[in-house]
Short mmCIF file of N, CA and C in Angstrom, two decimals:
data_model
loop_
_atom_site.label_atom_id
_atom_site.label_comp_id
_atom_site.label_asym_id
_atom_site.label_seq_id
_atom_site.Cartn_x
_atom_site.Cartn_y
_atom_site.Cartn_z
N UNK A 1 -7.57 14.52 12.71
CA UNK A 1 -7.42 13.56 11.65
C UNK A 1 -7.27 12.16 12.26
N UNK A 2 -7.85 11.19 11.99
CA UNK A 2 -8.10 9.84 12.25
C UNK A 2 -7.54 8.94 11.60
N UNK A 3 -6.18 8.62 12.09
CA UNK A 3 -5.43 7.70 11.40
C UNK A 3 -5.39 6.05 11.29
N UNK A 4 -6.47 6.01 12.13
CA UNK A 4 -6.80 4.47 12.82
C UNK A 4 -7.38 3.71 11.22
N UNK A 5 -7.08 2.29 11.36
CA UNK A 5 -7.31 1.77 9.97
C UNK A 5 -8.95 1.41 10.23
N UNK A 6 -9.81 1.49 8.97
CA UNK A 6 -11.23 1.59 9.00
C UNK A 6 -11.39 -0.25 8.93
N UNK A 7 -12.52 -0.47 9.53
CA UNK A 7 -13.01 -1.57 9.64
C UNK A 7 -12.23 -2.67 8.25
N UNK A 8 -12.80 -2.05 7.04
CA UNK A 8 -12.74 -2.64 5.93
C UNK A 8 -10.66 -2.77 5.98
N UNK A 9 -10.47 -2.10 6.07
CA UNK A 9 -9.10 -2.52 5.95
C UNK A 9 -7.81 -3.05 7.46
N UNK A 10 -9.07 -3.38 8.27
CA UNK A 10 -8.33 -3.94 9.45
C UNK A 10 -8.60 -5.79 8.90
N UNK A 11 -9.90 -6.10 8.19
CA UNK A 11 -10.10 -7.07 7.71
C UNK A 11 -9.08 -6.99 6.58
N UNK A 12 -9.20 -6.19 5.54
CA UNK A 12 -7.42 -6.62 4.48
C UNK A 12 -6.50 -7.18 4.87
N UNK A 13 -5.81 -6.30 6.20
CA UNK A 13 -4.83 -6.97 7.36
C UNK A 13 -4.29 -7.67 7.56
N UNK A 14 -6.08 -8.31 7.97
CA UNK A 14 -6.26 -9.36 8.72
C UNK A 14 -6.01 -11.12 7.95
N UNK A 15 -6.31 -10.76 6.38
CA UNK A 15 -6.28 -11.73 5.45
C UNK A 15 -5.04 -11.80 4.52
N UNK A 16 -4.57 -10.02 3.94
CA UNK A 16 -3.14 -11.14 3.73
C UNK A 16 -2.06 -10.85 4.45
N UNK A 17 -2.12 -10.28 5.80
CA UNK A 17 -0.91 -11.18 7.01
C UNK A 17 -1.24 -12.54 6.72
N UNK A 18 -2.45 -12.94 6.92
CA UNK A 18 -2.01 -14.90 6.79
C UNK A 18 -1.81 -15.51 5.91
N UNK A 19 -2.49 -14.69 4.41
CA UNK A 19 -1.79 -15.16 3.00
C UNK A 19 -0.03 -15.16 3.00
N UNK A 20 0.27 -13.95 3.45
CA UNK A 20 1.71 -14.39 3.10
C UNK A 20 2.18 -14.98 4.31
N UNK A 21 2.11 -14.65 5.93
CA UNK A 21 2.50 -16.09 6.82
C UNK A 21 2.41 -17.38 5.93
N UNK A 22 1.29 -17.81 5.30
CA UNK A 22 1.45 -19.01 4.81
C UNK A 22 1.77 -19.10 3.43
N UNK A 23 1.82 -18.38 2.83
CA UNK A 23 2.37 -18.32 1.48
C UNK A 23 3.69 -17.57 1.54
N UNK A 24 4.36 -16.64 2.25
CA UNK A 24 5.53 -16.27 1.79
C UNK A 24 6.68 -16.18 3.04
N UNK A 25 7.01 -18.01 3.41
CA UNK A 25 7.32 -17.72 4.91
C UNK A 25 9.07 -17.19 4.40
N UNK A 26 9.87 -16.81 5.47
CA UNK A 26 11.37 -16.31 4.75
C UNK A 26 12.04 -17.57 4.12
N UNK A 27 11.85 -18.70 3.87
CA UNK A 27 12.24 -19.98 3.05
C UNK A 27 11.94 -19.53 1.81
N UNK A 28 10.48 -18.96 1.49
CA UNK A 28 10.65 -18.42 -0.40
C UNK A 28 11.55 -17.17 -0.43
N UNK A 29 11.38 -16.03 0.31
CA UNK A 29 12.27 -15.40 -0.11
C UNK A 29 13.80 -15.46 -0.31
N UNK A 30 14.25 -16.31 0.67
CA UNK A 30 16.00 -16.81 0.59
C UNK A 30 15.81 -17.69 -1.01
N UNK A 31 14.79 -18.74 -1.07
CA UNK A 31 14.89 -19.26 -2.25
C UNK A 31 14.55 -18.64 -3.90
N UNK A 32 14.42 -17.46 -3.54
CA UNK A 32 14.08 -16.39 -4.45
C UNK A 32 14.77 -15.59 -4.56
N UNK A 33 15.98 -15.47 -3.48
CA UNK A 33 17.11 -14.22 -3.71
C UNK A 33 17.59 -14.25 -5.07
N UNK A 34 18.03 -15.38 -5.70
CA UNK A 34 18.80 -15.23 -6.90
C UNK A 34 18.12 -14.38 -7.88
N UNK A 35 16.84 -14.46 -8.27
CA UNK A 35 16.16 -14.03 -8.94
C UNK A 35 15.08 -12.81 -8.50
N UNK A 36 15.21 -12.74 -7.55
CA UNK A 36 14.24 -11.43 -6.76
C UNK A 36 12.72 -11.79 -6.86
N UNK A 37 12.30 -12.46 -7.70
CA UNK A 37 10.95 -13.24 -7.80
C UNK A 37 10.59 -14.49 -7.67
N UNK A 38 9.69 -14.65 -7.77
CA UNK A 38 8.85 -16.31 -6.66
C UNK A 38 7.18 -16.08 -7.80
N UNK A 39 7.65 -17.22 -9.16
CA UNK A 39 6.50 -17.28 -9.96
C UNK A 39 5.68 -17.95 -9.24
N UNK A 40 5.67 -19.33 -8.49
CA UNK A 40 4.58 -19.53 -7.49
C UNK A 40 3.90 -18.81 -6.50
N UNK A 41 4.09 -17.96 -5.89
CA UNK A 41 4.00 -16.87 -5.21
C UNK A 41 2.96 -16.01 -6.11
N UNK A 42 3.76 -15.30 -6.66
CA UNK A 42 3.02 -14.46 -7.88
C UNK A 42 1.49 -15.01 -8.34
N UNK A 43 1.49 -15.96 -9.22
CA UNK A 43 -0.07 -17.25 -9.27
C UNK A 43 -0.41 -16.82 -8.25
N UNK A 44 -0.48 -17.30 -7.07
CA UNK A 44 -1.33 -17.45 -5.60
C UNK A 44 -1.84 -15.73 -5.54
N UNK A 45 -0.77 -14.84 -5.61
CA UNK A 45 -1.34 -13.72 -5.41
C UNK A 45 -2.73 -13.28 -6.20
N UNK A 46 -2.14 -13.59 -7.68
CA UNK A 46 -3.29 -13.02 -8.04
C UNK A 46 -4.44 -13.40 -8.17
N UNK A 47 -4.48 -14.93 -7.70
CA UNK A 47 -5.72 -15.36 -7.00
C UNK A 47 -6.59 -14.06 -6.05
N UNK A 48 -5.72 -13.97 -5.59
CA UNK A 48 -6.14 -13.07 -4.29
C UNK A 48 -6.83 -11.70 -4.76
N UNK A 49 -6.77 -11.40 -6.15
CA UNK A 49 -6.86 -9.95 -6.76
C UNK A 49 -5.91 -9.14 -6.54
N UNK A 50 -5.05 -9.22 -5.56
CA UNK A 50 -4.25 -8.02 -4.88
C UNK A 50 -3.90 -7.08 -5.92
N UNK A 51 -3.22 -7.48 -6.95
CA UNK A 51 -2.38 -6.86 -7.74
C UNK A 51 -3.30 -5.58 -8.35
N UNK A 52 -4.92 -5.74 -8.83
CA UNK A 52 -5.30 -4.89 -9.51
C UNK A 52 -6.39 -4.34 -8.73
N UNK A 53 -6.34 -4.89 -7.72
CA UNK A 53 -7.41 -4.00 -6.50
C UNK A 53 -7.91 -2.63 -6.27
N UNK A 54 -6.61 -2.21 -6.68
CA UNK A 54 -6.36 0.03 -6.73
C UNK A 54 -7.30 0.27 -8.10
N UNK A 55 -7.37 -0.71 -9.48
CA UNK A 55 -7.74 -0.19 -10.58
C UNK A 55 -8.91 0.17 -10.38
N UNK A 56 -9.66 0.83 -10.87
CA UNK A 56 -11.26 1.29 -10.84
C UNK A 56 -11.82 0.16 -11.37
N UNK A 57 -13.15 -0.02 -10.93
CA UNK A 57 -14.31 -1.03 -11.12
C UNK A 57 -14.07 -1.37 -12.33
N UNK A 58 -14.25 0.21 -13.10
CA UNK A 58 -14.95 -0.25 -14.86
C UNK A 58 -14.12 -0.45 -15.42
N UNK A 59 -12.64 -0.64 -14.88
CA UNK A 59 -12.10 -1.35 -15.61
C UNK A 59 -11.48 -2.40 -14.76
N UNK A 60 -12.36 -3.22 -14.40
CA UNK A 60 -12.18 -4.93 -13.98
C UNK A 60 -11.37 -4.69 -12.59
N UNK A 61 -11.24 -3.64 -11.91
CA UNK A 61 -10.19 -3.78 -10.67
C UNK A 61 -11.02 -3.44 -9.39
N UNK A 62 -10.43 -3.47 -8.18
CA UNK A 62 -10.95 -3.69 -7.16
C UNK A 62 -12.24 -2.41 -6.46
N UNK A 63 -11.08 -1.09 -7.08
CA UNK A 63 -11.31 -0.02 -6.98
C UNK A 63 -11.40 0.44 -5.09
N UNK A 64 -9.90 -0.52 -5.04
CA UNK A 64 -9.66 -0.03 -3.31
C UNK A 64 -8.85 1.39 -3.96
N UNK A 65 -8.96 1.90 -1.92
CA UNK A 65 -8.26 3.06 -2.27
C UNK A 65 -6.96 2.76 -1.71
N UNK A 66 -6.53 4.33 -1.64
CA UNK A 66 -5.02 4.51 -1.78
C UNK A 66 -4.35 3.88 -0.29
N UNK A 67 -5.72 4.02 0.88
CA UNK A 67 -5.38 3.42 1.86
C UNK A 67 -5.00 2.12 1.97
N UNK A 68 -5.98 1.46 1.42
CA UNK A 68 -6.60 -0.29 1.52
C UNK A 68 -5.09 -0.77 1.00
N UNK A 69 -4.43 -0.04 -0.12
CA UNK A 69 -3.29 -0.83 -0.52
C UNK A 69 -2.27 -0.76 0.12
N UNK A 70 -1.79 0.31 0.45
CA UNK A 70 -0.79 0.30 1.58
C UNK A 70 -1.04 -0.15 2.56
N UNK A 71 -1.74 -0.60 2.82
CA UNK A 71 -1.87 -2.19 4.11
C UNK A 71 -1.85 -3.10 3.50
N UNK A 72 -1.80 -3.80 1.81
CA UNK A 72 -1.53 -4.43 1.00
C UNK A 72 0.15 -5.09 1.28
N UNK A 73 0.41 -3.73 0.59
CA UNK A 73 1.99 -3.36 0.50
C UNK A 73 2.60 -3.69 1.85
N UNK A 74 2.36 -3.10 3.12
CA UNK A 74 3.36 -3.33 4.18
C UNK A 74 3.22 -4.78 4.82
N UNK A 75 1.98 -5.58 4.09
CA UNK A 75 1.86 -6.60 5.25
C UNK A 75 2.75 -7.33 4.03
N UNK A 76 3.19 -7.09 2.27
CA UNK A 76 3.94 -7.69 1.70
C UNK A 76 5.44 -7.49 2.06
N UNK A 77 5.68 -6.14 2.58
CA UNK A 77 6.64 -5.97 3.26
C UNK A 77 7.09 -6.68 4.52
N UNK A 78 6.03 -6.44 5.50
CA UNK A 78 6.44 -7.47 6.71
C UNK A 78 6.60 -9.00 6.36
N UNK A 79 6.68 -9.76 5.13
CA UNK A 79 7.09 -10.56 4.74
C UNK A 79 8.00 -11.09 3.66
N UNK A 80 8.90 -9.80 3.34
CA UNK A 80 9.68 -9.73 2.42
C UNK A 80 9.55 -10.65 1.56
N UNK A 81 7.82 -10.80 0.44
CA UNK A 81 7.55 -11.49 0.17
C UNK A 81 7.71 -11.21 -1.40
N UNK A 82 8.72 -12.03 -2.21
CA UNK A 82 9.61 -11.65 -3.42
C UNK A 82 8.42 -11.84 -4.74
N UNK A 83 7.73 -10.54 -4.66
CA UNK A 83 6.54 -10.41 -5.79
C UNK A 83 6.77 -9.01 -6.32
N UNK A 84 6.56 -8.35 -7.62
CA UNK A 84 6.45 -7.17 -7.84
C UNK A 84 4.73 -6.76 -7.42
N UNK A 85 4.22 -6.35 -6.34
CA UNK A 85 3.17 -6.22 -6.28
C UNK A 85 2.65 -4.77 -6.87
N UNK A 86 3.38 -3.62 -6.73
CA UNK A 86 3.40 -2.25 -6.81
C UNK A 86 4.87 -1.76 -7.40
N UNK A 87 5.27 -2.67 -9.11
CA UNK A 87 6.18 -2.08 -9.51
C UNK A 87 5.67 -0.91 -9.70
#
């Protein structure tokens, strides 16, 4: 079994590690503790599609898989970046 991340999602990675480096440095999240969310943050994301990426095509979403998002998720994690991305 081949656990290595596939091309397509070494590029995901690769794009939002630097979305949130530059969008969610630990200055929003301390300034977001009170409230656990960051509405500027949020906007920018869904620029990005992130949020509905997993949904299937036909209905308007990215139709990544289950992989692609959990490299979503941890690089939002490695930036304790204060969004509900995957309530």
């Amino acid at each position: 079994m081949d656990l290595d991340l596939s091309d397509d999602q070494k590029t995901i990675k690769e794009v939002f590690s630097g979305f949130f480096a530059k969008e969610a440095p630990p200055t929003v999240a301390r300034a977001a503790e009170q409230l656990g969310f960051d509405r500027e943050l949020w906007g920018r994301l869904l620029e990005t599609g992130a949020p509905g990426m997993g949904a299937p095509e036909q209905h308007g979403g990215g139709g990544a898989s289950l992989g692609d998002l959990v490299v979503v998720a941890e690089e939002l994690g490695r930036a304790i970046a204060p969004v509900p991305l995957l309530e």
